[in-house]
mmCIF file of C-alpha atoms in Angstrom:
data_model
loop_
_atom_site.group_PDB
_atom_site.id
_atom_site.type_symbol
_atom_site.label_atom_id
_atom_site.label_comp_id
_atom_site.label_asym_id
_atom_site.label_seq_id
_atom_site.Cartn_x
_atom_site.Cartn_y
_atom_site.Cartn_z
ATOM 1 C CA MET P 1 -17.833 58.446 28.117
ATOM 2 C CA LYS P 2 -17.221 57.581 24.518
ATOM 3 C CA MET P 3 -14.073 55.634 25.572
ATOM 4 C CA THR P 4 -16.304 53.214 27.626
ATOM 5 C CA ILE P 5 -18.620 52.767 24.777
ATOM 6 C CA THR P 6 -15.975 52.153 22.072
ATOM 7 C CA ARG P 7 -13.136 50.575 23.864
ATOM 8 C CA HIS P 8 -14.420 47.110 22.985
ATOM 9 C CA LEU P 9 -14.871 48.000 19.258
ATOM 10 C CA PRO P 10 -14.615 46.525 16.866
ATOM 11 C CA TYR P 11 -16.499 43.709 18.574
ATOM 12 C CA SER P 12 -17.504 40.555 16.633
ATOM 13 C CA CYS P 13 -19.556 37.570 17.270
ATOM 14 C CA ARG P 14 -21.336 34.799 15.411
ATOM 15 C CA ASP P 15 -24.429 32.815 16.284
ATOM 16 C CA GLN P 16 -27.504 31.406 14.874
ATOM 17 C CA VAL P 17 -30.386 33.681 13.898
ATOM 18 C CA VAL P 18 -33.039 32.994 16.407
ATOM 19 C CA LEU P 19 -36.808 33.663 16.460
ATOM 20 C CA GLY P 20 -37.399 36.971 18.187
ATOM 21 C CA PHE P 21 -40.396 38.701 19.734
ATOM 22 C CA GLY P 22 -42.548 38.388 16.653
ATOM 23 C CA ARG P 23 -42.894 42.132 15.979
ATOM 24 C CA GLY P 24 -39.774 43.125 13.814
ATOM 25 C CA TYR P 25 -40.917 42.354 10.420
ATOM 26 C CA LYS P 26 -44.706 42.582 11.071
ATOM 27 C CA GLN P 27 -44.717 45.889 12.812
ATOM 28 C CA LEU P 28 -41.501 47.545 11.662
ATOM 29 C CA GLY P 29 -41.245 46.299 8.160
ATOM 30 C CA ILE P 30 -37.601 45.926 8.862
ATOM 31 C CA PRO P 31 -36.640 42.329 9.648
ATOM 32 C CA PRO P 32 -34.188 42.126 12.582
ATOM 33 C CA ARG P 33 -31.672 39.362 12.916
ATOM 34 C CA LEU P 34 -31.604 38.282 16.558
ATOM 35 C CA ILE P 35 -28.640 36.912 18.321
ATOM 36 C CA SER P 36 -29.343 34.341 21.006
ATOM 37 C CA LEU P 37 -29.665 35.320 24.624
ATOM 38 C CA SER P 38 -26.548 33.284 25.571
ATOM 39 C CA LYS P 39 -24.364 35.555 23.270
ATOM 40 C CA VAL P 40 -26.170 38.725 24.561
ATOM 41 C CA ASN P 41 -25.247 37.555 28.100
ATOM 42 C CA ASN P 42 -21.577 37.197 26.921
ATOM 43 C CA LEU P 43 -21.127 40.778 25.723
ATOM 44 C CA PRO P 44 -18.606 42.802 27.619
ATOM 45 C CA ALA P 45 -20.173 43.766 30.924
ATOM 46 C CA ASP P 46 -19.488 47.566 30.356
ATOM 47 C CA ILE P 47 -20.613 47.787 26.736
ATOM 48 C CA SER P 48 -23.314 50.408 26.682
ATOM 49 C CA SER P 49 -26.814 49.737 25.423
ATOM 50 C CA GLY P 50 -27.506 51.764 22.373
ATOM 51 C CA ILE P 51 -27.416 51.815 18.555
ATOM 52 C CA TYR P 52 -24.224 50.796 16.739
ATOM 53 C CA TYR P 53 -23.267 50.353 13.149
ATOM 54 C CA ASP P 54 -21.949 47.038 11.960
ATOM 55 C CA TRP P 55 -21.095 44.791 9.077
ATOM 56 C CA ALA P 56 -22.939 41.463 9.089
ATOM 57 C CA SER P 57 -23.270 38.514 6.898
ATOM 58 C CA ILE P 58 -25.907 35.678 6.990
ATOM 59 C CA GLY P 59 -24.869 32.247 5.958
ATOM 60 C CA SER P 60 -22.677 32.395 2.894
ATOM 61 C CA ARG P 61 -24.101 35.744 1.714
ATOM 62 C CA ASP P 62 -21.864 38.752 1.357
ATOM 63 C CA GLY P 63 -21.532 41.151 4.252
ATOM 64 C CA GLN P 64 -23.734 44.251 4.375
ATOM 65 C CA LYS P 65 -23.777 47.470 6.283
ATOM 66 C CA MET P 66 -26.438 47.176 9.060
ATOM 67 C CA VAL P 67 -27.446 48.870 12.228
ATOM 68 C CA VAL P 68 -27.401 46.862 15.499
ATOM 69 C CA SER P 69 -29.477 47.598 18.691
ATOM 70 C CA ILE P 70 -28.181 46.300 21.987
ATOM 71 C CA GLY P 71 -30.371 46.852 24.982
ATOM 72 C CA TRP P 72 -34.017 46.656 26.152
ATOM 73 C CA ASN P 73 -35.917 48.394 23.364
ATOM 74 C CA PRO P 74 -37.725 50.902 25.590
ATOM 75 C CA TYR P 75 -40.600 51.399 23.115
ATOM 76 C CA TYR P 76 -41.603 47.702 23.539
ATOM 77 C CA GLU P 77 -40.655 47.654 27.334
ATOM 78 C CA ASN P 78 -38.595 44.552 26.935
ATOM 79 C CA THR P 79 -37.624 42.722 30.254
ATOM 80 C CA LYS P 80 -34.720 40.945 28.485
ATOM 81 C CA LYS P 81 -31.660 42.544 26.988
ATOM 82 C CA SER P 82 -31.429 41.779 23.158
ATOM 83 C CA MET P 83 -28.995 42.244 20.274
ATOM 84 C CA GLU P 84 -30.785 42.711 16.902
ATOM 85 C CA SER P 85 -29.028 43.448 13.706
ATOM 86 C CA HIS P 86 -31.276 45.286 11.164
ATOM 87 C CA THR P 87 -30.707 45.330 7.459
ATOM 88 C CA MET P 88 -32.399 47.579 4.953
ATOM 89 C CA HIS P 89 -31.960 45.013 2.197
ATOM 90 C CA THR P 90 -35.059 43.071 1.532
ATOM 91 C CA PHE P 91 -34.606 39.227 1.364
ATOM 92 C CA LYS P 92 -37.227 36.860 0.134
ATOM 93 C CA GLU P 93 -36.670 34.354 2.945
ATOM 94 C CA HIS P 94 -36.157 34.299 6.742
ATOM 95 C CA PHE P 95 -32.842 33.133 8.080
ATOM 96 C CA TYR P 96 -33.812 31.345 11.357
ATOM 97 C CA GLY P 97 -31.102 28.839 12.173
ATOM 98 C CA GLU P 98 -28.478 30.336 9.773
ATOM 99 C CA ILE P 99 -25.265 31.696 11.141
ATOM 100 C CA LEU P 100 -25.126 35.432 11.387
ATOM 101 C CA ARG P 101 -21.685 36.990 11.677
ATOM 102 C CA VAL P 102 -21.597 40.602 13.046
ATOM 103 C CA ALA P 103 -18.742 43.017 13.396
ATOM 104 C CA ILE P 104 -19.747 46.042 15.401
ATOM 105 C CA VAL P 105 -17.492 48.937 14.345
ATOM 106 C CA GLY P 106 -19.038 52.132 15.714
ATOM 107 C CA TYR P 107 -21.475 53.764 18.057
ATOM 108 C CA LEU P 108 -24.308 55.908 16.805
ATOM 109 C CA ARG P 109 -26.474 56.961 19.829
ATOM 110 C CA PRO P 110 -27.864 55.770 23.154
ATOM 111 C CA GLU P 111 -31.062 53.694 23.400
ATOM 112 C CA LYS P 112 -34.194 55.891 23.616
ATOM 113 C CA ASN P 113 -37.881 55.664 23.766
ATOM 114 C CA PHE P 114 -40.281 56.847 21.055
ATOM 115 C CA ASP P 115 -43.779 58.348 21.084
ATOM 116 C CA SER P 116 -44.993 56.240 18.113
ATOM 117 C CA LEU P 117 -44.215 53.247 15.987
ATOM 118 C CA GLU P 118 -43.707 55.593 13.046
ATOM 119 C CA SER P 119 -41.110 57.604 14.867
ATOM 120 C CA LEU P 120 -39.260 54.357 15.842
ATOM 121 C CA ILE P 121 -39.325 53.178 12.217
ATOM 122 C CA SER P 122 -37.992 56.651 11.024
ATOM 123 C CA ALA P 123 -35.173 56.474 13.540
ATOM 124 C CA ILE P 124 -34.000 53.040 12.384
ATOM 125 C CA GLN P 125 -34.063 54.194 8.791
ATOM 126 C CA ASP P 126 -32.347 57.498 9.630
ATOM 127 C CA ASN P 127 -29.648 55.723 11.584
ATOM 128 C CA PHE P 128 -28.975 53.318 8.797
ATOM 129 C CA PHE P 129 -28.552 55.995 6.118
ATOM 130 C CA GLN P 130 -26.466 58.309 8.396
ATOM 131 C CA VAL P 131 -23.797 55.607 8.436
ATOM 132 C CA SER P 132 -21.609 56.717 5.506
ATOM 133 C CA LYS P 133 -18.777 54.778 3.951
ATOM 134 C CA SER P 134 -16.363 57.573 4.885
ATOM 135 C CA LYS P 135 -17.507 57.329 8.567
ATOM 136 C CA ILE P 136 -16.883 53.649 8.679
ATOM 137 C CA MET P 137 -13.499 53.973 6.994
ATOM 138 C CA ASN P 138 -12.358 56.847 9.165
ATOM 139 C CA ASP P 139 -13.399 55.558 12.540
ATOM 140 C CA HIS P 140 -12.127 51.923 12.120
#
């Protein structure tokens, strides 16, 4: 199964940061950077939904380690597949319309539902910090 998940990795794309569902920063306290639906629809057909680790840069800023979610976000019961890159770095401004460059380099876990918003936030933070430099260097 892992072969199916990772055979397209590393995978990179670039697109403008688009306005999302309006809940990321307000509810999660972790601002997602959403990729447009057209790019999501152009992902390889057999790339699994789930949580991946990636390097991403916004505009002319340096690249940062991030976590990217590809799928339907079961906690929110999305009806459209999305791709959201989350950073733990706090920026003072939003980046709507700026170019986001994403390089997905590894798979963390499948998508799953959560019992509460707090457990979802905790999982996002745990996934981010579980991606060590050595893991990224050893895997890709």
